[in-house]
Tab-separated table of C-alpha atoms in Angstrom:
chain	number	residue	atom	x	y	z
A	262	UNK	CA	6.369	-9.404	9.497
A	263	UNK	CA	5.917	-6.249	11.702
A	264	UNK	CA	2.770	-5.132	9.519
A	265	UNK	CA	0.783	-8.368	10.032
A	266	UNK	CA	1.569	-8.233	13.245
A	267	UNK	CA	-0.133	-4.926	13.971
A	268	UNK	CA	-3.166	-6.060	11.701
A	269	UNK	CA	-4.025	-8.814	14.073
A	270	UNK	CA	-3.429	-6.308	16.672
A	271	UNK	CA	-5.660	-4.007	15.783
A	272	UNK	CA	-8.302	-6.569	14.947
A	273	UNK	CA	-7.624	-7.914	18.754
A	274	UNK	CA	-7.841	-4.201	20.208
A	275	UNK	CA	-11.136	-3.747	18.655
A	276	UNK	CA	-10.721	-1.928	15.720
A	277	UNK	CA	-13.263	-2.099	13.192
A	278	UNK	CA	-11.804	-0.857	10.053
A	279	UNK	CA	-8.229	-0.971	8.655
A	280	UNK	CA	-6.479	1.108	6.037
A	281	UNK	CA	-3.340	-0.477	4.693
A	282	UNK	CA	-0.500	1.285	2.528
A	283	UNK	CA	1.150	-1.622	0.292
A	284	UNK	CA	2.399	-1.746	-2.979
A	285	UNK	CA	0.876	-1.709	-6.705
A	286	UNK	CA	0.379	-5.041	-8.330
A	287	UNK	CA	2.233	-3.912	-11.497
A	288	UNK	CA	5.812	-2.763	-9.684
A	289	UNK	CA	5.448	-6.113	-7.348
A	290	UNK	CA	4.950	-8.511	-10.389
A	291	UNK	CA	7.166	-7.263	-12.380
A	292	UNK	CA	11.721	-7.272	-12.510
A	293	UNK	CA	11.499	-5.554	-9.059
A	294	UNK	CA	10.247	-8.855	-7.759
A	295	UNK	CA	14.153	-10.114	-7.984
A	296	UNK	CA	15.780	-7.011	-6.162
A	297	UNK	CA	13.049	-6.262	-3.886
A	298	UNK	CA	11.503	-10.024	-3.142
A	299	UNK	CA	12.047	-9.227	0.835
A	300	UNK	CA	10.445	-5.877	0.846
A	301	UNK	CA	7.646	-7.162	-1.651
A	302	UNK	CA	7.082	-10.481	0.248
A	303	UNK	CA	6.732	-8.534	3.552
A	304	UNK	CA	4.336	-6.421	1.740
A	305	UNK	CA	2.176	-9.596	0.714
A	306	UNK	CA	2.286	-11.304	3.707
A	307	UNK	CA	1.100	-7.918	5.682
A	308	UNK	CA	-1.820	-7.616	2.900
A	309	UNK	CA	-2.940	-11.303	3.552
A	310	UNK	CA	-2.502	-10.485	7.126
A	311	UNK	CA	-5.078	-7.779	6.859
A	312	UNK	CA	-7.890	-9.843	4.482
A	313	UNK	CA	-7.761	-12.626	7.225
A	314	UNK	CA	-8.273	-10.427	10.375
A	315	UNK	CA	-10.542	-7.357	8.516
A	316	UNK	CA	-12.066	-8.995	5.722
A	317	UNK	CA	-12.707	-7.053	2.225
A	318	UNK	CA	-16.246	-5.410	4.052
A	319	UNK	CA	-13.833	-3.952	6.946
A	320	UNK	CA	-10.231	-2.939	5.345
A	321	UNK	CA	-9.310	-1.330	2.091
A	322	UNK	CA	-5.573	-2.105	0.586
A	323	UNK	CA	-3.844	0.984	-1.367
A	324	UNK	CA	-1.418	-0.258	-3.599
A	325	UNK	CA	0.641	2.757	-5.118
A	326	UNK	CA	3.864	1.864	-7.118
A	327	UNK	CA	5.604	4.441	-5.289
A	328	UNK	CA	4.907	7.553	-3.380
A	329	UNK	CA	6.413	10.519	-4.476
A	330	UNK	CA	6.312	12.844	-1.221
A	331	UNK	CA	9.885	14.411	-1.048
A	332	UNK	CA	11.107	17.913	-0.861
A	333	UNK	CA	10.715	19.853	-3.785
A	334	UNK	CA	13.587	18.670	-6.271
A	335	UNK	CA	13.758	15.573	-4.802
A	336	UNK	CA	12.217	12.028	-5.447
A	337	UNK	CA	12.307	9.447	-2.412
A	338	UNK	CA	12.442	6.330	-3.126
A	339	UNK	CA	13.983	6.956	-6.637
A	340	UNK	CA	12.520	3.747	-7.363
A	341	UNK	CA	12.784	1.310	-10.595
A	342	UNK	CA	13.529	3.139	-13.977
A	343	UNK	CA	10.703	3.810	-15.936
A	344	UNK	CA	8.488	3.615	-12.577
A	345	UNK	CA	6.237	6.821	-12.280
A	346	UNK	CA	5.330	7.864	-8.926
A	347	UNK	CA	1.798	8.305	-6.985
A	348	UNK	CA	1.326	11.814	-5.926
A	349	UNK	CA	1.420	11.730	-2.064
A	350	UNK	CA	-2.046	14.024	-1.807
A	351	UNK	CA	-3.495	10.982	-4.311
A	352	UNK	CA	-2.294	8.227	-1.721
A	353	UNK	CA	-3.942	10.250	1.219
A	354	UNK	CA	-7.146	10.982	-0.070
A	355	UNK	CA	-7.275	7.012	-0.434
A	356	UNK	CA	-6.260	6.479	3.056
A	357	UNK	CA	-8.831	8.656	4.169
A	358	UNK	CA	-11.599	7.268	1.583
A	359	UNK	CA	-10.729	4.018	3.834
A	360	UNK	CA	-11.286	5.477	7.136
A	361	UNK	CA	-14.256	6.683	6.057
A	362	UNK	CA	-15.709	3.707	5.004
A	363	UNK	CA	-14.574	2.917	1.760
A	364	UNK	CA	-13.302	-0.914	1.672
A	365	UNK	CA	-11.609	-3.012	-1.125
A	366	UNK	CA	-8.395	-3.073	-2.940
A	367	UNK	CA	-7.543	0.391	-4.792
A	368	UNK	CA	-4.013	-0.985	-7.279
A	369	UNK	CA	-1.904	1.266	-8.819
A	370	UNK	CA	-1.306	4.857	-9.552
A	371	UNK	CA	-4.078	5.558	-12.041
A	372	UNK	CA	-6.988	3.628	-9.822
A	373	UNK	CA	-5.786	5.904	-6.886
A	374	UNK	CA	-5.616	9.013	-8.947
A	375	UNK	CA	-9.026	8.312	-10.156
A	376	UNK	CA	-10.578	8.884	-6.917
């Protein structure tokens, strides 16, 4: 997949610490799984991808179910029914509690929120 790819990239280019966007644990686990098992799997590969070239001390995974960053009145991706969204300032802050040293796995909407 294109995102493990550009882990092991980065790793080779010298980067020391990686910040990767994937997908909560709940919304991959769950009936998604059947209609999304590409997009999902892609996601997991890309996450152990990032472990094996960054380690847990040099990468943090954010795992939002989705991110809800559209235009006012709209909601991109609409996403599975019943499936609440991570606010897109939420999701950043995480990103940039990972570039600033924080490492780890942050899953779902509520652990993100929290920060």
């Amino acid at each position: 997949a294109v995102n493990a790819r550009i882990a092991t990239a980065a790793k080779s280019a010298g980067v020391k610490q990686f910040v990767y966007v994937s997908v909560a644990s709940e919304l991959a686990n769950g009936p998604a799984k059947f209609l999304l098992k590409d997009y999902l799997g892609g996601k997991a590969e890309a996450e152990t991808a990032v472990t094996n070239a960054f380690g847990a001390g040099g990468s943090l995974i954010v795992k939002p179910s989705i991110v809800d960053g559209a235009p006012p009145g709209e909601k991109r991706p609409p996403g599975p029914p019943g499936v609440k969204a991570a606010k897109v300032d939420d999701v950043a802050k995480a990103v940039v509690a990972g570039v600033t040293g924080r490492t780890g796995v942050i899953d779902g909407n509520a652990a993100i929120a929290a920060l």
